[in-house]
Amino acid sequence: VKSYQAVIIGGGPAGLGAAIALKKQGIQDILVVEREHHLGGILRQCIHDGFGLTRFGESLSGPEYAQRFIEEAQRLQIECRTDCTVLHLTEEKIVTLCSRAGLEVVAARAVVLAMGCRERTRGALAIAGTRPAGVMTAGVAQHYMNLRNIMVGREVVVLGSGDIGLIMARRMTLEGAKVKGVFEIQPYPSGLPRNIMQCLNDYDIPLYLSHTVTEIRGRERLSAVTISQVDEAMRVLPGTERELSCDTLILSVGLIPENELSLDAGVVLDYRTKGALVDEHYQTSVPGIFAAGNVLHVHDLVDFVTLEAEALANAVTEYVKRNTMPDCKFTVVPGEGIGHVVPQRCSGRDAFTLSLRVTRPRRDCIVTVHQGGREILRQTVKNALPAEMLQYSIPAERLNAEGDLEVALL
Ligand SMILES: Cc1cc2nc3c(=O)[nH]c(=O)nc-3n(C[C@H](O)[C@H](O)[C@H](O)COP(=O)(O)OP(=O)(O)OC[C@H]3O[C@@H](n4cnc5c(N)ncnc54)[C@H](O)[C@@H]3O)c2cc1C
């Protein structure tokens, strides 16, 4: 069995960012495994711009952003296998690969989980009605239009105000389709404010909050959807139904981290993030298995995926060289007003970046972190939105010798 110092599962921004940083830190035996024909992950189909503002200080398209990392990986001669899927991963870090050449088993000192996420589908929402063509997720519509040059519809309804849905509402308008509206079940949008402005307001596409699709109609092709209003508890309000004719329903209703392989290896998941429970070194509950990017928690901007993967690489290098990481003494838990936090544990030895999301929109509020009852961080936030991940640096010298950490929004 061939063995590597690090096997990285997924050749998207997280996997490539980690691989490049590892190589630069002197880790020689690295294998990146990517199931698609090309490296770059989901960015290959995101042809709009706005990528790289934080990481590179310039606005790039998704493929341009990805290409920088692909070229760097090539320059550093990192072994990247495309058209190759990881089928199985064990706790002992034995990795089963599947490609045209057949099955192959390799061993790894450290494994980096960088499998990204997938989209929630109609099945997950259980919308009533028939099963016609024309109902698809925003990512599928994006794939058809941007990678295959296939127009997916003419009269469009978008369900969910996630960023990819907003971007596709604009994209379809630019291609000549009529987008009749974006319908969001929550009383606030779930996409970034800049995408509401640039993708909906600039094109006069209406956004209906506290609304959802309650029925899908059509035989061969979608012909209409029923739209209903909902109350604060997201229950449908009887009598508010109206029919809207359309041939395409685009779903932008959330992303789910792809953690089947993680579960195979016995990695413990956080029910809030649907990603692995990690410490400040991005190490999961299984020693030597690390996770970063969308497989760990859904990010709104790819720049933060890259920065996270680069931070993870420091820890993987330490693990590969010493075969151990510091023990985790403390848990980090989300308190009042906080949906989730990453990491969920820490050793107290090192500084780290705390990532979190709030549960609902709030203005002029304060994020606090307490350890064992003592405040170690207090930050005012002008506008806290569930759509925007918040990040704070926790310096090592602020951490106390004892006590779990609790994050709250006041
Ligand atoms: C449809 C869609 C559109 C998006 N648009 C934007 C956007 O416009 N702007 C933005 O900032 N962010 C966007 N995002 C968020 C985006 O996912 C992240 O910014 C970033 O691409 C995540 O990087 P990643 O490496 O974690 O995951 P990905 O880019 O998803 O890469 C994961 C890679 O792992 C591979 N993989 C998975 N399982 C296996 C396996 N078993 N074996 C081998 N390979 C495997 C996949 O093929 C994929 O290439 C979008 C996400 C989606 C789903």
CSV table of C-alpha atoms and ligand atoms in Angstrom, one decimal:
chain,number,residue,atom,x,y,z
A,1,VAL,CA,0.0,0.0,0.0
A,2,LYS,CA,1.4,3.4,-1.1
A,3,SER,CA,1.6,5.9,1.7
A,4,TYR,CA,1.4,9.7,1.8
A,5,GLN,CA,2.1,12.2,4.5
A,6,ALA,CA,-1.1,13.9,3.6
A,7,VAL,CA,-4.1,12.8,1.5
A,8,ILE,CA,-6.5,15.7,0.7
A,9,ILE,CA,-10.0,14.7,-0.4
A,10,GLY,CA,-11.4,17.3,-2.8
A,11,GLY,CA,-9.6,19.6,-5.2
A,12,GLY,CA,-11.7,22.7,-4.7
A,13,PRO,CA,-10.5,25.9,-3.0
A,14,ALA,CA,-10.2,24.3,0.4
A,15,GLY,CA,-8.2,21.2,-0.8
A,16,LEU,CA,-5.9,23.2,-3.1
A,17,GLY,CA,-5.3,25.9,-0.5
A,18,ALA,CA,-4.4,23.3,2.1
A,19,ALA,CA,-2.2,21.4,-0.4
A,20,ILE,CA,-0.2,24.5,-1.5
A,21,ALA,CA,0.4,25.7,2.1
A,22,LEU,CA,1.5,22.2,3.1
A,23,LYS,CA,3.9,21.9,0.3
A,24,LYS,CA,5.4,25.3,1.1
A,25,GLN,CA,5.8,24.2,4.7
A,26,GLY,CA,8.0,21.3,3.5
A,27,ILE,CA,5.5,18.4,3.4
A,28,GLN,CA,6.5,16.5,0.3
A,29,ASP,CA,4.2,13.5,-0.1
A,30,ILE,CA,0.8,15.0,-0.8
A,31,LEU,CA,-2.0,13.5,-2.8
A,32,VAL,CA,-5.1,15.6,-3.8
A,33,VAL,CA,-8.0,13.5,-5.0
A,34,GLU,CA,-10.8,15.1,-7.1
A,35,ARG,CA,-13.7,13.2,-8.5
A,36,GLU,CA,-14.4,15.7,-11.3
A,37,HIS,CA,-12.4,15.9,-14.5
A,38,HIS,CA,-11.0,19.4,-13.5
A,39,LEU,CA,-9.7,20.9,-10.3
A,40,GLY,CA,-11.3,24.0,-8.9
A,41,GLY,CA,-14.5,22.7,-7.2
A,42,ILE,CA,-17.7,24.6,-7.5
A,43,LEU,CA,-15.9,27.8,-8.5
A,44,ARG,CA,-15.6,26.6,-12.1
A,45,GLN,CA,-19.3,27.3,-12.7
A,46,CYS,CA,-19.4,30.6,-10.8
A,47,ILE,CA,-18.5,32.9,-13.7
A,48,HIS,CA,-19.7,36.1,-12.0
A,49,ASP,CA,-17.1,38.3,-10.3
A,50,GLY,CA,-16.5,39.3,-6.6
A,51,PHE,CA,-14.1,36.5,-5.6
A,52,GLY,CA,-10.8,37.3,-4.1
A,53,LEU,CA,-11.5,40.7,-2.5
A,54,THR,CA,-10.2,39.6,0.9
A,55,ARG,CA,-7.5,37.1,-0.2
A,56,PHE,CA,-6.1,39.0,-3.2
A,57,GLY,CA,-7.6,42.6,-2.8
A,58,GLU,CA,-9.1,42.3,-6.3
A,59,SER,CA,-12.3,41.2,-7.9
A,60,LEU,CA,-12.0,37.9,-9.8
A,61,SER,CA,-14.5,35.5,-11.4
A,62,GLY,CA,-14.7,32.0,-9.8
A,63,PRO,CA,-12.7,30.3,-12.5
A,64,GLU,CA,-10.0,33.0,-12.3
A,65,TYR,CA,-9.8,32.6,-8.6
A,66,ALA,CA,-9.5,28.8,-8.8
A,67,GLN,CA,-7.0,29.0,-11.6
A,68,ARG,CA,-4.5,30.8,-9.4
A,69,PHE,CA,-4.5,27.9,-7.1
A,70,ILE,CA,-4.5,25.3,-9.9
A,71,GLU,CA,-1.4,26.9,-11.4
A,72,GLU,CA,0.4,27.2,-8.1
A,73,ALA,CA,-0.3,23.5,-7.3
A,74,GLN,CA,1.1,22.6,-10.8
A,75,ARG,CA,4.2,24.8,-10.2
A,76,LEU,CA,4.8,23.1,-6.9
A,77,GLN,CA,4.4,19.7,-8.5
A,78,ILE,CA,1.7,18.5,-6.2
A,79,GLU,CA,0.2,15.2,-7.2
A,80,CYS,CA,-3.4,15.8,-8.1
A,81,ARG,CA,-5.6,13.0,-9.3
A,82,THR,CA,-8.7,14.0,-11.1
A,83,ASP,CA,-11.5,11.7,-12.3
A,84,CYS,CA,-10.8,9.8,-9.1
A,85,THR,CA,-13.3,9.5,-6.2
A,86,VAL,CA,-12.6,8.6,-2.6
A,87,LEU,CA,-15.1,5.8,-1.9
A,88,HIS,CA,-14.1,5.0,1.7
A,89,LEU,CA,-12.0,6.3,4.6
A,90,THR,CA,-11.2,4.5,7.8
A,91,GLU,CA,-10.3,5.8,11.3
A,92,GLU,CA,-6.7,4.4,10.6
A,93,LYS,CA,-6.6,6.8,7.6
A,94,ILE,CA,-6.7,4.1,4.9
A,95,VAL,CA,-8.2,5.7,1.8
A,96,THR,CA,-10.0,3.7,-1.0
A,97,LEU,CA,-9.8,5.5,-4.4
A,98,CYS,CA,-11.8,4.7,-7.5
A,99,SER,CA,-10.8,5.7,-11.0
A,100,ARG,CA,-10.8,4.3,-14.5
A,101,ALA,CA,-7.7,2.3,-13.5
A,102,GLY,CA,-9.8,0.5,-10.9
A,103,LEU,CA,-9.7,0.5,-7.1
A,104,GLU,CA,-6.6,1.5,-5.2
A,105,VAL,CA,-5.9,1.7,-1.5
A,106,VAL,CA,-3.5,4.3,0.0
A,107,ALA,CA,-2.4,5.1,3.5
A,108,ALA,CA,-2.1,8.6,4.9
A,109,ARG,CA,-0.4,10.0,8.0
A,110,ALA,CA,-2.9,12.9,7.9
A,111,VAL,CA,-6.2,13.3,5.9
A,112,VAL,CA,-7.8,16.6,5.0
A,113,LEU,CA,-11.5,16.5,4.4
A,114,ALA,CA,-12.3,19.2,1.8
A,115,MET,CA,-15.3,17.7,0.0
A,116,GLY,CA,-17.4,20.8,0.0
A,117,CYS,CA,-21.2,20.7,0.2
A,118,ARG,CA,-24.3,19.8,-1.9
A,119,GLU,CA,-27.6,21.6,-2.3
A,120,ARG,CA,-30.9,20.8,-0.6
A,121,THR,CA,-33.3,19.6,-3.2
A,122,ARG,CA,-37.1,19.4,-3.7
A,123,GLY,CA,-37.1,16.0,-2.0
A,124,ALA,CA,-35.7,17.6,1.2
A,125,LEU,CA,-38.5,20.2,1.2
A,126,ALA,CA,-41.3,17.8,0.4
A,127,ILE,CA,-43.3,20.2,-1.8
A,128,ALA,CA,-46.6,18.8,-2.8
A,129,GLY,CA,-47.6,18.3,-6.5
A,130,THR,CA,-46.5,16.6,-9.7
A,131,ARG,CA,-43.0,15.8,-10.7
A,132,PRO,CA,-42.5,17.7,-14.0
A,133,ALA,CA,-39.2,18.8,-15.6
A,134,GLY,CA,-38.1,22.4,-14.9
A,135,VAL,CA,-37.6,22.0,-11.1
A,136,MET,CA,-33.9,22.2,-10.2
A,137,THR,CA,-31.4,23.6,-7.7
A,138,ALA,CA,-29.6,26.9,-8.4
A,139,GLY,CA,-26.3,25.1,-8.7
A,140,VAL,CA,-27.7,22.7,-11.3
A,141,ALA,CA,-29.1,25.7,-13.3
A,142,GLN,CA,-25.7,27.4,-13.0
A,143,HIS,CA,-24.0,24.2,-14.2
A,144,TYR,CA,-26.2,24.0,-17.3
A,145,MET,CA,-26.0,27.6,-18.2
A,146,ASN,CA,-22.3,28.4,-17.4
A,147,LEU,CA,-20.6,25.1,-18.2
A,148,ARG,CA,-22.8,23.6,-20.9
A,149,ASN,CA,-24.3,26.8,-22.5
A,150,ILE,CA,-27.9,25.4,-22.1
A,151,MET,CA,-30.7,27.8,-21.3
A,152,VAL,CA,-32.9,26.1,-18.6
A,153,GLY,CA,-36.1,28.1,-18.8
A,154,ARG,CA,-38.0,31.3,-19.8
A,155,GLU,CA,-40.4,32.1,-17.0
A,156,VAL,CA,-38.7,31.6,-13.7
A,157,VAL,CA,-39.7,31.5,-10.0
A,158,VAL,CA,-36.9,31.3,-7.4
A,159,LEU,CA,-37.6,29.7,-4.1
A,160,GLY,CA,-35.2,30.7,-1.3
A,161,SER,CA,-33.0,33.8,-1.2
A,162,GLY,CA,-29.7,32.1,-0.8
A,163,ASP,CA,-26.8,33.7,-2.6
A,164,ILE,CA,-26.6,31.2,-5.4
A,165,GLY,CA,-30.4,31.7,-6.1
A,166,LEU,CA,-29.9,35.5,-6.2
A,167,ILE,CA,-27.0,35.2,-8.6
A,168,MET,CA,-29.0,32.8,-10.8
A,169,ALA,CA,-32.0,35.2,-10.8
A,170,ARG,CA,-29.7,37.9,-12.3
A,171,ARG,CA,-28.0,35.4,-14.6
A,172,MET,CA,-31.3,34.2,-16.1
A,173,THR,CA,-32.5,37.8,-16.5
A,174,LEU,CA,-29.3,38.7,-18.4
A,175,GLU,CA,-29.9,35.7,-20.7
A,176,GLY,CA,-33.5,37.0,-21.5
A,177,ALA,CA,-35.6,35.0,-19.1
A,178,LYS,CA,-38.4,36.6,-17.0
A,179,VAL,CA,-37.8,36.1,-13.3
A,180,LYS,CA,-41.2,36.6,-11.7
A,181,GLY,CA,-39.9,36.8,-8.1
A,182,VAL,CA,-37.8,35.4,-5.4
A,183,PHE,CA,-39.8,33.8,-2.5
A,184,GLU,CA,-38.3,33.4,0.9
A,185,ILE,CA,-40.0,31.6,3.8
A,186,GLN,CA,-38.2,33.6,6.5
A,187,PRO,CA,-39.1,37.2,7.3
A,188,TYR,CA,-35.5,38.2,6.2
A,189,PRO,CA,-33.3,37.3,3.2
A,190,SER,CA,-30.8,34.5,3.6
A,191,GLY,CA,-28.4,35.9,1.0
A,192,LEU,CA,-25.8,38.7,1.5
A,193,PRO,CA,-27.1,42.3,1.3
A,194,ARG,CA,-24.7,43.0,-1.6
A,195,ASN,CA,-26.3,40.2,-3.6
A,196,ILE,CA,-29.9,41.5,-2.9
A,197,MET,CA,-28.8,44.9,-4.2
A,198,GLN,CA,-26.8,43.8,-7.2
A,199,CYS,CA,-28.9,40.8,-8.3
A,200,LEU,CA,-32.5,41.7,-7.5
A,201,ASN,CA,-32.8,45.5,-6.9
A,202,ASP,CA,-30.7,46.4,-9.9
A,203,TYR,CA,-32.9,44.3,-12.2
A,204,ASP,CA,-36.3,45.0,-10.6
A,205,ILE,CA,-36.8,41.4,-9.5
A,206,PRO,CA,-39.2,41.4,-6.6
A,207,LEU,CA,-38.4,39.7,-3.3
A,208,TYR,CA,-41.3,38.3,-1.3
A,209,LEU,CA,-40.4,37.6,2.4
A,210,SER,CA,-42.5,35.2,4.5
A,211,HIS,CA,-43.7,33.4,1.4
A,212,THR,CA,-43.2,29.9,0.1
A,213,VAL,CA,-44.1,27.5,-2.7
A,214,THR,CA,-46.8,25.0,-1.6
A,215,GLU,CA,-47.6,23.2,-4.8
A,216,ILE,CA,-45.9,22.3,-8.0
A,217,ARG,CA,-48.0,21.8,-11.2
A,218,GLY,CA,-47.5,20.5,-14.7
A,219,ARG,CA,-47.4,17.2,-16.5
A,220,GLU,CA,-44.2,16.9,-18.7
A,221,ARG,CA,-42.9,20.4,-17.9
A,222,LEU,CA,-43.6,22.7,-15.0
A,223,SER,CA,-46.6,25.0,-15.8
A,224,ALA,CA,-47.2,26.8,-12.5
A,225,VAL,CA,-46.5,26.9,-8.8
A,226,THR,CA,-48.8,27.8,-5.9
A,227,ILE,CA,-47.4,30.5,-3.6
A,228,SER,CA,-48.6,31.0,-0.1
A,229,GLN,CA,-47.8,33.4,2.8
A,230,VAL,CA,-46.5,32.0,6.1
A,231,ASP,CA,-46.7,33.3,9.7
A,232,GLU,CA,-43.8,33.9,12.1
A,233,ALA,CA,-43.6,30.1,12.9
A,234,MET,CA,-43.4,29.5,9.1
A,235,ARG,CA,-46.9,27.9,9.0
A,236,VAL,CA,-48.8,28.4,5.8
A,237,LEU,CA,-51.6,30.9,6.1
A,238,PRO,CA,-54.8,29.4,4.6
A,239,GLY,CA,-56.5,31.7,2.1
A,240,THR,CA,-53.3,33.4,0.9
A,241,GLU,CA,-52.6,30.9,-1.9
A,242,ARG,CA,-52.1,32.2,-5.5
A,243,GLU,CA,-51.1,30.5,-8.7
A,244,LEU,CA,-48.1,31.8,-10.6
A,245,SER,CA,-47.4,30.5,-14.1
A,246,CYS,CA,-43.8,29.5,-14.8
A,247,ASP,CA,-41.8,26.9,-16.6
A,248,THR,CA,-38.8,26.8,-14.2
A,249,LEU,CA,-38.6,26.6,-10.4
A,250,ILE,CA,-35.1,27.3,-9.1
A,251,LEU,CA,-34.4,26.1,-5.5
A,252,SER,CA,-31.8,28.0,-3.4
A,253,VAL,CA,-32.8,26.6,0.0
A,254,GLY,CA,-29.5,25.7,1.7
A,255,LEU,CA,-26.3,23.7,1.4
A,256,ILE,CA,-25.5,20.5,3.3
A,257,PRO,CA,-21.8,19.6,4.0
A,258,GLU,CA,-20.8,16.3,2.2
A,259,ASN,CA,-19.9,14.2,5.2
A,260,GLU,CA,-20.6,10.6,4.3
A,261,LEU,CA,-16.8,9.8,4.2
A,262,SER,CA,-16.3,11.6,7.5
A,263,LEU,CA,-19.0,9.4,9.1
A,264,ASP,CA,-17.3,6.3,7.6
A,265,ALA,CA,-14.2,7.2,9.5
A,266,GLY,CA,-16.1,7.7,12.8
A,267,VAL,CA,-15.7,11.5,12.7
A,268,VAL,CA,-18.3,13.1,15.1
A,269,LEU,CA,-20.5,15.8,13.5
A,270,ASP,CA,-22.0,18.9,15.0
A,271,TYR,CA,-25.7,18.8,14.4
A,272,ARG,CA,-25.7,22.6,14.1
A,273,THR,CA,-23.1,23.0,11.3
A,274,LYS,CA,-23.7,19.5,9.8
A,275,GLY,CA,-19.9,19.4,9.6
A,276,ALA,CA,-17.2,17.8,11.8
A,277,LEU,CA,-16.7,18.9,15.4
A,278,VAL,CA,-13.2,20.4,15.3
A,279,ASP,CA,-10.7,22.0,17.6
A,280,GLU,CA,-8.8,25.2,16.9
A,281,HIS,CA,-6.4,23.2,14.7
A,282,TYR,CA,-9.3,22.0,12.5
A,283,GLN,CA,-8.6,18.5,13.8
A,284,THR,CA,-11.8,16.4,14.0
A,285,SER,CA,-12.6,13.9,16.7
A,286,VAL,CA,-10.4,11.3,14.9
A,287,PRO,CA,-6.7,12.2,15.4
A,288,GLY,CA,-4.9,13.0,12.1
A,289,ILE,CA,-8.2,13.8,10.2
A,290,PHE,CA,-8.7,17.5,9.7
A,291,ALA,CA,-11.5,19.4,7.9
A,292,ALA,CA,-11.8,22.9,6.2
A,293,GLY,CA,-14.0,24.7,3.8
A,294,ASN,CA,-17.7,24.0,3.1
A,295,VAL,CA,-17.4,20.4,4.3
A,296,LEU,CA,-16.8,21.9,7.8
A,297,HIS,CA,-19.4,24.7,7.8
A,298,VAL,CA,-21.0,26.6,4.9
A,299,HIS,CA,-19.1,29.7,4.0
A,300,ASP,CA,-20.6,32.7,2.2
A,301,LEU,CA,-17.3,33.8,0.6
A,302,VAL,CA,-14.6,31.6,-0.8
A,303,ASP,CA,-11.8,33.9,0.5
A,304,PHE,CA,-12.6,32.6,4.0
A,305,VAL,CA,-12.5,29.0,2.7
A,306,THR,CA,-8.9,29.6,1.5
A,307,LEU,CA,-7.8,31.3,4.7
A,308,GLU,CA,-9.2,28.5,6.8
A,309,ALA,CA,-7.5,25.9,4.6
A,310,GLU,CA,-4.2,27.7,5.0
A,311,ALA,CA,-4.6,27.9,8.8
A,312,LEU,CA,-5.4,24.1,8.8
A,313,ALA,CA,-2.2,23.4,6.9
A,314,ASN,CA,-0.1,24.8,9.8
A,315,ALA,CA,-1.7,22.2,12.1
A,316,VAL,CA,-1.4,19.3,9.6
A,317,THR,CA,2.3,20.1,9.3
A,318,GLU,CA,2.7,19.9,13.0
A,319,TYR,CA,0.8,16.7,13.2
A,320,VAL,CA,2.8,15.1,10.3
A,321,LYS,CA,6.1,16.0,12.0
A,322,ARG,CA,5.1,15.2,15.6
A,323,ASN,CA,2.3,12.7,15.1
A,324,THR,CA,0.3,14.4,17.9
A,325,MET,CA,-1.6,17.6,18.6
A,326,PRO,CA,-2.3,19.3,22.0
A,327,ASP,CA,-5.2,17.9,24.0
A,328,CYS,CA,-8.4,19.8,23.9
A,329,LYS,CA,-9.3,21.0,27.3
A,330,PHE,CA,-12.2,23.3,26.6
A,331,THR,CA,-15.4,23.3,24.7
A,332,VAL,CA,-16.7,26.4,22.8
A,333,VAL,CA,-20.5,26.6,22.8
A,334,PRO,CA,-23.0,28.9,21.1
A,335,GLY,CA,-25.1,30.8,23.7
A,336,GLU,CA,-27.9,33.3,23.4
A,337,GLY,CA,-28.5,34.5,19.8
A,338,ILE,CA,-25.7,32.4,18.2
A,339,GLY,CA,-26.6,29.6,15.7
A,340,HIS,CA,-23.2,27.8,15.6
A,341,VAL,CA,-19.5,28.3,16.3
A,342,VAL,CA,-16.4,26.8,14.8
A,343,PRO,CA,-14.2,25.5,16.4
A,344,GLN,CA,-16.3,23.7,19.0
A,345,ARG,CA,-13.2,22.8,21.2
A,346,CYS,CA,-9.8,24.2,21.9
A,347,SER,CA,-6.6,23.4,23.7
A,348,GLY,CA,-6.0,26.8,25.2
A,349,ARG,CA,-2.4,26.7,23.8
A,350,ASP,CA,-2.9,28.7,20.6
A,351,ALA,CA,-4.6,31.7,19.2
A,352,PHE,CA,-7.5,30.9,16.8
A,353,THR,CA,-10.1,32.4,14.6
A,354,LEU,CA,-13.6,32.0,15.9
A,355,SER,CA,-16.3,31.7,13.2
A,356,LEU,CA,-20.0,32.1,14.0
A,357,ARG,CA,-23.4,32.9,12.7
A,358,VAL,CA,-26.2,34.7,14.5
A,359,THR,CA,-29.7,33.1,14.6
A,360,ARG,CA,-31.6,36.2,13.4
A,361,PRO,CA,-30.9,39.8,12.1
A,362,ARG,CA,-29.9,42.2,14.8
A,363,ARG,CA,-28.7,45.9,14.7
A,364,ASP,CA,-26.3,47.5,17.2
A,365,CYS,CA,-25.5,44.5,19.2
A,366,ILE,CA,-22.5,43.0,21.0
A,367,VAL,CA,-20.8,39.6,20.6
A,368,THR,CA,-19.2,38.4,23.8
A,369,VAL,CA,-17.0,35.4,24.6
A,370,HIS,CA,-16.8,34.3,28.2
A,371,GLN,CA,-14.5,31.7,29.6
A,372,GLY,CA,-15.4,30.2,32.9
A,373,GLY,CA,-17.6,33.3,33.5
A,374,ARG,CA,-14.8,35.8,32.7
A,375,GLU,CA,-15.2,38.0,29.6
A,376,ILE,CA,-12.4,37.4,27.1
A,377,LEU,CA,-13.8,39.2,24.0
A,378,ARG,CA,-16.4,41.9,23.5
A,379,GLN,CA,-17.1,43.3,20.0
A,380,THR,CA,-19.8,45.6,18.8
A,381,VAL,CA,-21.6,44.7,15.6
A,382,LYS,CA,-23.6,47.3,13.6
A,383,ASN,CA,-25.5,44.9,11.6
A,384,ALA,CA,-25.5,41.1,12.4
A,385,LEU,CA,-27.2,38.9,9.8
A,386,PRO,CA,-27.5,35.1,9.6
A,387,ALA,CA,-26.3,35.3,6.0
A,388,GLU,CA,-22.9,36.8,7.0
A,389,MET,CA,-20.4,34.7,8.9
A,390,LEU,CA,-18.7,36.7,11.6
A,391,GLN,CA,-15.1,36.0,12.5
A,392,TYR,CA,-13.0,37.1,15.5
A,393,SER,CA,-9.4,36.5,16.5
A,394,ILE,CA,-8.9,35.0,20.0
A,395,PRO,CA,-5.4,35.6,21.1
A,396,ALA,CA,-3.7,32.9,23.1
A,397,GLU,CA,-2.9,35.3,26.0
A,398,ARG,CA,-6.6,36.0,26.6
A,399,LEU,CA,-7.3,32.3,27.2
A,400,ASN,CA,-7.5,31.3,30.9
A,401,ALA,CA,-6.1,28.0,32.3
A,402,GLU,CA,-9.6,26.8,33.1
A,403,GLY,CA,-13.2,27.0,31.9
A,404,ASP,CA,-15.3,26.4,28.8
A,405,LEU,CA,-16.0,29.2,26.3
A,406,GLU,CA,-19.4,30.5,25.7
A,407,VAL,CA,-20.2,32.9,22.8
A,408,ALA,CA,-23.3,35.1,23.0
A,409,LEU,CA,-25.0,38.0,21.2
A,410,LEU,CA,-26.3,40.7,23.5
B,1,LIG,C1,-23.7,25.9,-6.5
B,1,LIG,C2,-22.8,26.7,-5.6
B,1,LIG,C3,-22.5,28.1,-6.0
B,1,LIG,C4,-21.7,28.8,-5.1
B,1,LIG,N1,-21.4,30.1,-5.5
B,1,LIG,C5,-20.5,30.8,-4.7
B,1,LIG,C6,-20.2,32.2,-5.1
B,1,LIG,O1,-20.7,32.7,-6.1
B,1,LIG,N2,-19.3,32.9,-4.3
B,1,LIG,C7,-18.7,32.3,-3.2
B,1,LIG,O2,-17.8,33.0,-2.6
B,1,LIG,N3,-19.1,31.1,-2.8
B,1,LIG,C8,-20.0,30.3,-3.6
B,1,LIG,N4,-20.3,29.1,-3.2
B,1,LIG,C9,-19.8,28.6,-1.9
B,1,LIG,C10,-18.6,27.8,-2.4
B,1,LIG,O3,-18.9,26.4,-2.2
B,1,LIG,C11,-17.4,28.1,-1.5
B,1,LIG,O4,-17.1,29.4,-1.6
B,1,LIG,C12,-16.1,27.3,-2.0
B,1,LIG,O5,-16.2,26.8,-3.3
B,1,LIG,C13,-16.0,26.1,-1.1
B,1,LIG,O6,-14.8,25.4,-1.4
B,1,LIG,P1,-14.6,24.0,-1.0
B,1,LIG,O7,-13.2,23.6,-1.5
B,1,LIG,O8,-14.9,23.8,0.5
B,1,LIG,O9,-15.7,23.1,-1.7
B,1,LIG,P2,-16.0,22.9,-3.3
B,1,LIG,O10,-15.6,24.0,-4.1
B,1,LIG,O11,-17.4,22.4,-3.4
B,1,LIG,O12,-15.0,21.7,-3.6
B,1,LIG,C14,-15.1,20.4,-3.1
B,1,LIG,C15,-14.5,19.4,-4.1
B,1,LIG,O13,-14.5,18.1,-3.5
B,1,LIG,C16,-14.8,17.2,-4.5
B,1,LIG,N5,-15.2,16.0,-3.9
B,1,LIG,C17,-16.3,15.8,-3.0
B,1,LIG,N6,-16.4,14.5,-2.6
B,1,LIG,C18,-15.3,13.8,-3.2
B,1,LIG,C19,-14.9,12.5,-3.1
B,1,LIG,N7,-15.5,11.6,-2.4
B,1,LIG,N8,-13.8,12.1,-3.8
B,1,LIG,C20,-13.1,13.1,-4.5
B,1,LIG,N9,-13.5,14.4,-4.6
B,1,LIG,C21,-14.6,14.8,-4.0
B,1,LIG,C22,-15.8,17.9,-5.3
B,1,LIG,O14,-16.0,17.3,-6.6
B,1,LIG,C23,-15.4,19.3,-5.4
B,1,LIG,O15,-14.6,19.6,-6.5
B,1,LIG,C24,-21.1,28.3,-4.0
B,1,LIG,C25,-21.5,27.0,-3.6
B,1,LIG,C26,-22.3,26.2,-4.4
B,1,LIG,C27,-22.7,24.8,-3.9
